[in-house]
Amino acid sequence: MRLSYKYWIPILVPLVVLLLPLAAFPFDGLTVLQQRVIAIFLLAALCWVLEPIPIYATSVVIIMLELLLLSNKGLIFLRSDANQAHFGTLMDYHDIMATFASPIIMLFLGGFFLAMAATKYRLDVNLARVLLKPFGHNPKFVMLGLMLITAIFSMFMSNTATTAMMLSILTPVMAVFAPKDPGKVAFALSIPVAANIGGIGTPIGTPPNAIALKYLVGENLISFGEWMMFGVPFVVVMMALAWMLLNWLYPADQQNIQLSIKGKFLKTPKAYMVYATFAVTILLWLMGDLHGMNSYTVALIPVAVFSLTGIINKEDLKKISWDVLWLVSGGIALGLALDQTGLASLVVHSIPFDQYSPYVVLFSAALLCLLMANFMSHTATANLLMPIMAALGASMTSLAPLGGEVTMILVVTFAASLGMSLPISTPPNALAHATGHVQSQQMVKVGATLGIVGVLLSFVMVWILHSLGHIG
């Protein structure tokens, strides 16, 4: 059987890299371990782009290869030269394995428990029913209501689950429109757009945010509430722009829409427990400075409460998006290898970035991330770029007046979530495209416009917050 290029290229390229002499690389002082990290990085990049295997499987392969090739408990004949200067310092295998249980993973696990409990006890649908009432029957404002609710849910739930739920609510509305009414396109696009943008608002809203937190430590530490301080205003402005753009490009001919969502809040003891835990967890996340717990510690409260009370049982645990957690852990492990072997710093210092304007560097980094995020998983994009960008932000002295490392990380993180120009860009886009109401070129027109505008807006907002002393 003849293997497709998507299988042999990810195998051949890293092997060639491993076989090259150190002198063949354009980096002075490259070590053997750094050469192996380059091979692992290329393997990860090619597998995440070409997807010969599931992207979460790539993450597991990364961790396995790091344990074999880079750790102090790897294959003995691959670390026999460990005392030689050109070899490098072996990584502790504890650190590599710990990526499976990183605080970032625990933060996301807490978010998954909240989202699962909210769906199981219909908190999401009932909140949507209540929150949509004030928006009346004008198509413009009904769409605004749908977008705002989708964005709010996406801050605390999976963007994909939120989109699936909101599109199901939207189904009877689409039947009201005439077959060629442009309003159908606007409504169908409004949900994935709002889900993609809304996830930016909180650290648990989307995996790239969690990956960014891994690098926002020490003096650059950003709490849950501080993230929302700039994330939520960014979401609000982007939502307003998206709403105006959709109404301008695809104005509805239909003048009146009746949106009916049936249901009522459950009044069982377990339902009240879900409501209370949801509210308490969010409040604790927002008020970290008052009680002293960080967001990772708080995230385990709903996990413990819902497990103890049986709200989330062992059958529910099977439905958790474990693939997302594995994908994020693989990215953390890749960043760890780039950092601890010194490869990220070596690459950054080999290129004279300080000779360029910091604005050019920031904009180029954001555009690269935006472009990649349109063609591959947002999480994979963040996994690949974040360690390099963190090292670049820390090393560029000219970036210091603009917020340095924090600015670089945040701008690239926002760009990763704004890649939404194609049906393949994000699961919400794929779900919306599957409805049959949206053409690919219509999605490109809206997604590309919002992506570029969003990158520019992120520069402005991060610069303002840095000037006010809130970040950086």
XYZ file of C-alpha atoms in Angstrom:
472
model
C 0.000 0.000 0.000
C 1.350 3.406 -0.983
C 1.596 5.853 1.921
C 0.221 9.362 1.405
C 2.605 12.337 1.741
C 0.797 13.287 4.949
C 2.274 10.153 6.562
C 5.834 10.021 5.228
C 6.677 13.738 5.406
C 6.173 13.964 9.241
C 8.438 10.891 9.598
C 11.115 11.767 7.030
C 11.732 15.438 7.955
C 12.474 14.865 11.693
C 14.704 11.874 10.809
C 16.748 14.029 8.427
C 17.102 16.669 11.145
C 18.363 14.071 13.634
C 20.950 12.744 11.163
C 22.434 16.143 10.273
C 25.693 17.210 11.973
C 25.357 20.068 14.475
C 27.439 22.304 12.218
C 24.706 22.156 9.563
C 22.352 24.278 11.691
C 22.505 28.103 11.565
C 22.782 28.396 15.364
C 26.063 28.835 17.231
C 26.444 26.494 20.209
C 23.585 24.134 19.311
C 23.574 21.033 21.557
C 22.545 17.458 20.784
C 19.442 17.773 22.977
C 18.427 20.983 21.199
C 18.789 19.187 17.865
C 16.413 16.510 19.160
C 13.946 19.188 20.272
C 14.020 20.669 16.750
C 13.133 17.239 15.366
C 10.281 16.804 17.874
C 9.030 20.342 17.124
C 8.977 19.661 13.362
C 7.225 16.332 13.927
C 4.568 18.071 16.036
C 4.124 20.908 13.530
C 3.776 18.581 10.540
C 1.408 16.213 12.364
C -0.755 19.100 13.579
C -0.909 20.635 10.097
C -1.302 17.468 7.978
C -3.174 15.426 10.635
C -1.998 11.916 9.676
C -3.001 10.977 13.231
C -5.498 12.715 15.572
C -4.061 15.949 16.941
C -4.401 14.785 20.550
C -2.381 11.673 19.654
C 0.394 13.956 18.423
C 0.549 15.473 21.905
C 0.981 12.060 23.501
C 3.738 11.241 20.995
C 5.514 14.507 21.917
C 5.543 13.600 25.617
C 6.661 10.038 24.894
C 9.539 11.204 22.643
C 10.657 13.777 25.212
C 10.805 11.053 27.865
C 12.820 8.789 25.545
C 15.150 11.355 23.962
C 15.471 14.243 26.416
C 14.880 12.999 29.965
C 17.235 11.637 32.615
C 15.261 8.355 32.512
C 15.210 7.931 28.725
C 16.954 5.305 26.639
C 20.383 4.796 28.189
C 22.333 4.691 24.925
C 20.763 8.038 23.906
C 22.160 9.750 27.021
C 25.553 8.066 27.191
C 27.299 11.323 26.170
C 25.476 13.411 28.800
C 28.722 14.675 30.359
C 30.030 16.201 27.138
C 29.664 19.978 26.700
C 27.976 19.753 23.316
C 25.293 17.345 24.619
C 23.246 19.685 26.852
C 21.476 19.146 30.185
C 18.946 16.313 30.420
C 15.417 17.176 31.537
C 13.901 15.701 34.703
C 11.341 13.072 33.715
C 9.081 14.263 36.573
C 8.694 17.650 34.855
C 7.727 16.074 31.530
C 5.164 13.699 33.053
C 3.742 16.507 35.206
C 2.402 18.203 32.070
C -0.493 15.715 32.141
C -1.531 17.188 35.516
C -0.422 20.786 35.057
C -2.461 23.436 36.920
C -3.585 24.585 33.464
C -5.127 21.153 32.865
C -6.897 21.348 36.239
C -8.273 24.787 35.349
C -9.767 23.409 32.153
C -11.092 20.314 33.935
C -12.989 22.573 36.334
C -14.444 24.449 33.390
C -15.524 21.182 31.760
C -17.301 20.082 34.957
C -19.172 23.392 35.163
C -20.206 23.213 31.511
C -21.322 19.583 31.760
C -23.400 20.226 34.876
C -24.983 23.332 33.311
C -26.016 21.324 30.236
C -27.210 18.312 32.223
C -29.489 20.446 34.405
C -30.531 22.740 31.507
C -29.068 25.837 33.106
C -27.683 26.950 29.728
C -30.973 26.692 27.798
C -32.990 28.322 30.590
C -30.537 31.197 30.875
C -30.747 31.681 27.098
C -34.547 31.756 27.320
C -34.509 34.428 30.047
C -31.734 36.540 28.549
C -33.292 36.665 25.065
C -36.599 38.153 26.214
C -35.447 41.813 26.338
C -34.327 41.774 22.691
C -37.823 41.821 21.202
C -38.705 40.650 17.675
C -36.634 42.865 15.375
C -34.186 40.553 13.518
C -31.245 42.898 14.175
C -31.754 42.864 17.917
C -32.689 39.187 18.119
C -29.364 38.441 16.419
C -27.592 40.748 18.867
C -29.191 38.856 21.754
C -28.145 35.491 20.313
C -24.582 36.733 19.834
C -24.278 38.134 23.352
C -25.635 34.968 24.957
C -23.363 32.790 22.813
C -20.351 34.917 23.792
C -21.220 34.747 27.501
C -21.645 30.973 27.406
C -18.400 30.597 25.431
C -16.491 32.295 28.240
C -17.259 29.345 30.531
C -18.250 26.481 28.213
C -16.763 24.731 25.220
C -17.145 26.900 22.118
C -18.232 23.831 20.174
C -20.907 22.799 22.698
C -22.177 26.383 22.903
C -22.425 26.630 19.118
C -24.258 23.311 18.834
C -26.775 24.388 21.490
C -27.373 27.855 20.017
C -27.719 26.532 16.442
C -30.399 24.128 17.670
C -32.234 27.084 19.215
C -31.821 28.927 15.918
C -33.259 26.142 13.723
C -36.951 27.196 13.953
C -35.949 30.829 13.351
C -34.215 29.965 10.061
C -37.459 28.429 8.803
C -39.135 31.857 9.065
C -36.781 33.433 6.497
C -37.445 33.297 2.757
C -35.024 30.989 0.889
C -32.902 33.855 -0.480
C -33.149 36.218 2.522
C -29.603 37.449 3.357
C -30.648 37.451 7.003
C -30.246 33.650 7.057
C -26.529 34.059 6.366
C -26.161 36.716 9.068
C -27.911 34.578 11.695
C -26.018 31.405 10.760
C -22.666 33.233 10.912
C -23.470 35.163 14.074
C -23.299 32.066 16.306
C -19.799 30.768 15.386
C -18.424 34.313 15.254
C -19.757 35.041 18.751
C -18.494 31.689 20.069
C -14.985 32.245 18.690
C -14.769 35.807 20.004
C -16.476 35.075 23.329
C -13.903 32.450 24.281
C -11.278 35.195 24.540
C -13.036 36.703 27.558
C -11.817 34.299 30.289
C -8.784 32.042 30.859
C -10.996 28.949 30.491
C -12.852 30.206 27.422
C -10.535 28.577 24.907
C -7.355 26.436 25.074
C -4.980 29.140 23.660
C -5.824 31.265 26.715
C -4.800 28.442 29.038
C -1.570 27.935 27.108
C -0.808 31.659 27.437
C -1.243 31.441 31.216
C 1.598 28.925 31.312
C 3.956 31.741 30.298
C 2.345 34.503 32.347
C 4.073 33.711 35.629
C 6.171 35.539 38.234
C 6.051 39.300 37.753
C 3.922 38.762 34.608
C 1.267 36.768 36.485
C -2.317 37.535 35.436
C -5.213 36.352 37.619
C -8.633 35.218 36.404
C -10.147 38.615 37.191
C -7.278 40.539 35.611
C -7.646 38.516 32.430
C -11.337 39.415 32.297
C -10.419 43.073 32.867
C -9.043 43.264 29.343
C -10.641 40.154 27.818
C -14.282 41.150 28.364
C -13.942 44.730 26.988
C -12.172 43.260 23.948
C -15.044 40.797 23.465
C -17.658 43.556 23.831
C -16.006 45.796 21.228
C -15.427 42.917 18.804
C -19.009 41.728 19.238
C -20.327 45.205 18.421
C -18.136 45.338 15.298
C -19.165 41.819 14.256
C -22.854 42.633 14.719
C -22.591 45.799 12.628
C -20.587 43.992 9.938
C -23.114 41.159 9.647
C -26.055 43.574 9.485
C -24.265 45.626 6.833
C -23.213 42.692 4.636
C -26.358 40.568 5.044
C -29.355 42.724 6.070
C -32.505 40.709 6.772
C -35.595 41.200 4.596
C -37.767 39.598 7.295
C -39.037 42.323 9.645
C -40.343 40.262 12.550
C -39.062 37.132 14.304
C -40.758 35.112 17.008
C -38.144 33.182 18.986
C -39.697 30.612 21.296
C -37.562 28.548 23.698
C -39.518 26.182 25.894
C -38.433 25.144 29.355
C -38.181 26.187 32.975
C -35.529 26.163 35.680
C -35.328 22.848 37.499
C -36.073 23.019 41.229
C -34.505 19.805 42.486
C -31.825 19.772 45.224
C -29.130 18.811 42.707
C -30.204 21.589 40.347
C -29.917 24.144 43.155
C -26.476 22.721 43.939
C -25.441 23.299 40.318
C -26.734 26.891 40.358
C -24.974 27.665 43.650
C -21.681 26.010 42.692
C -21.638 27.764 39.317
C -22.195 31.170 40.945
C -19.725 30.601 43.801
C -16.971 29.327 41.483
C -17.228 32.341 39.172
C -17.271 34.750 42.132
C -14.199 33.084 43.623
C -12.420 33.332 40.268
C -13.200 37.031 40.073
C -12.229 37.868 43.672
C -8.891 36.076 43.939
C -7.217 39.005 45.687
C -9.726 38.826 48.567
C -9.572 35.118 49.471
C -6.007 34.311 48.335
C -6.816 31.207 46.251
C -5.599 31.170 42.671
C -7.845 30.197 39.761
C -6.347 26.684 39.575
C -7.293 25.904 43.175
C -10.803 27.297 42.712
C -11.257 25.167 39.564
C -11.163 21.976 41.626
C -14.129 23.079 43.789
C -16.803 22.204 41.183
C -14.912 18.984 40.386
C -15.083 17.939 44.040
C -18.659 19.147 44.692
C -20.179 17.585 41.562
C -18.328 14.295 42.101
C -19.288 14.115 45.781
C -22.989 14.820 45.154
C -23.290 12.570 42.096
C -24.215 15.478 39.843
C -21.422 14.294 37.558
C -21.215 10.495 37.573
C -18.825 8.014 35.960
C -20.914 7.922 32.762
C -20.652 11.711 32.503
C -16.875 11.512 32.954
C -16.671 9.562 29.688
C -18.118 12.591 27.868
C -15.452 15.054 29.012
C -13.241 16.331 26.186
C -10.155 14.442 27.299
C -8.666 14.964 23.833
C -8.534 18.723 24.479
C -6.730 18.177 27.787
C -4.201 15.875 26.100
C -3.706 18.395 23.302
C -2.981 21.196 25.775
C -0.648 18.978 27.838
C 1.352 18.142 24.706
C 1.757 21.834 23.992
C 2.920 22.471 27.551
C 5.470 19.657 27.204
C 6.728 21.075 23.897
C 7.122 24.523 25.467
C 8.898 22.977 28.443
C 11.445 21.294 26.159
C 12.030 24.472 24.156
C 12.583 26.393 27.380
C 14.606 23.969 29.511
C 16.991 22.960 26.719
C 17.509 26.648 25.877
C 16.425 26.189 22.240
C 13.754 28.919 22.281
C 16.247 31.446 23.657
C 18.953 30.313 21.195
C 16.627 30.743 18.188
C 15.417 34.162 19.307
C 18.928 35.448 20.028
C 20.148 34.204 16.642
C 17.853 36.657 14.839
C 18.479 40.424 15.329
C 14.871 41.296 16.201
C 15.979 44.416 18.075
C 16.962 45.942 14.729
C 13.299 46.014 13.745
C 10.524 48.228 15.070
C 8.692 46.529 17.964
C 5.426 47.333 16.179
C 6.606 45.461 13.084
C 7.646 42.455 15.186
C 4.362 42.414 17.115
C 2.219 42.772 14.001
C 4.213 40.142 12.078
C 3.935 37.668 14.968
C 0.177 38.259 15.261
C -0.388 37.908 11.501
C 1.630 34.681 11.407
C -0.463 33.287 14.258
C -3.724 34.467 12.628
C -2.759 32.841 9.320
C -1.817 29.528 10.951
C -4.963 29.512 13.096
C -7.134 29.688 9.974
C -5.695 26.457 8.610
C -5.041 24.382 11.726
C -6.269 23.914 15.283
C -6.113 27.076 17.411
C -4.666 25.016 20.241
C -1.980 23.507 18.028
C -1.103 26.963 16.698
C -0.725 28.334 20.226
C 1.257 25.264 21.275
C 3.772 25.802 18.474
C 4.150 29.581 18.637
C 3.749 30.484 22.305
C 7.144 29.268 23.634
C 8.981 31.070 20.814
C 6.949 34.253 21.270
C 7.432 34.202 25.053
C 11.212 33.972 24.592
C 11.093 36.704 21.953
C 9.051 39.010 24.180
C 11.450 38.487 27.085
C 14.571 39.128 24.980
C 13.510 42.210 22.974
C 14.440 45.329 24.949
C 12.604 47.525 22.431
C 9.338 45.804 23.431
C 9.669 46.896 27.070
C 7.872 50.278 26.611
C 4.945 48.376 25.034
C 4.635 45.795 27.810
C 7.363 43.361 26.754
C 6.664 39.656 27.111
C 3.080 40.140 28.361
C 2.104 42.184 25.305
C 3.638 39.674 22.912
C 1.883 36.727 24.576
C -1.527 38.408 24.755
C -1.497 39.713 21.183
C -0.524 36.297 19.811
C -3.127 34.571 22.022
C -5.898 36.826 20.754
C -4.760 36.255 17.172
C -4.956 32.470 17.686
C -8.637 32.737 18.658
C -9.453 35.111 15.777
C -8.580 32.598 13.066
C -12.120 31.912 11.820
C -12.152 32.521 8.071
C -12.774 28.962 6.849
C -15.123 26.089 7.690
C -12.053 24.110 8.803
C -10.733 26.922 11.035
C -12.789 26.034 14.115
C -15.433 23.450 15.121
C -18.053 26.260 15.502
C -17.387 27.296 11.880
C -17.729 23.692 10.719
C -21.063 23.330 12.557
C -22.406 26.555 11.035
C -21.256 25.562 7.541
C -22.961 22.171 7.959
C -26.358 23.910 8.322
C -26.216 24.726 4.595
C -27.073 28.381 5.177
C -23.497 29.688 4.807
C -21.173 29.600 1.795
C -17.408 29.374 2.315
C -16.761 32.720 0.605
C -19.256 34.408 2.933
C -17.426 32.968 5.929
C -14.078 34.144 4.519
C -15.362 37.683 4.010
C -16.572 38.018 7.606
C -13.826 35.975 9.289
C -10.889 37.651 7.536
C -12.238 41.141 8.220
C -12.839 40.447 11.909
C -9.469 38.694 12.248
C -7.441 41.651 10.979
C -9.553 44.210 12.860
C -9.279 42.099 16.017
C -5.478 41.942 15.816
C -5.280 45.727 15.455
C -7.740 46.204 18.322
C -5.715 43.884 20.559
C -2.649 46.115 20.026
C -4.603 49.177 21.062
C -6.209 47.619 24.140
C -3.037 45.971 25.440
C -1.095 49.217 24.935
C -3.767 51.214 26.830
C -3.794 48.736 29.734
C 0.005 48.756 29.875
C -0.001 52.569 29.901
C -2.441 52.512 32.818
C -0.207 50.056 34.688
C -2.707 47.158 34.691
C -0.434 44.746 32.808
C 3.231 44.450 31.915
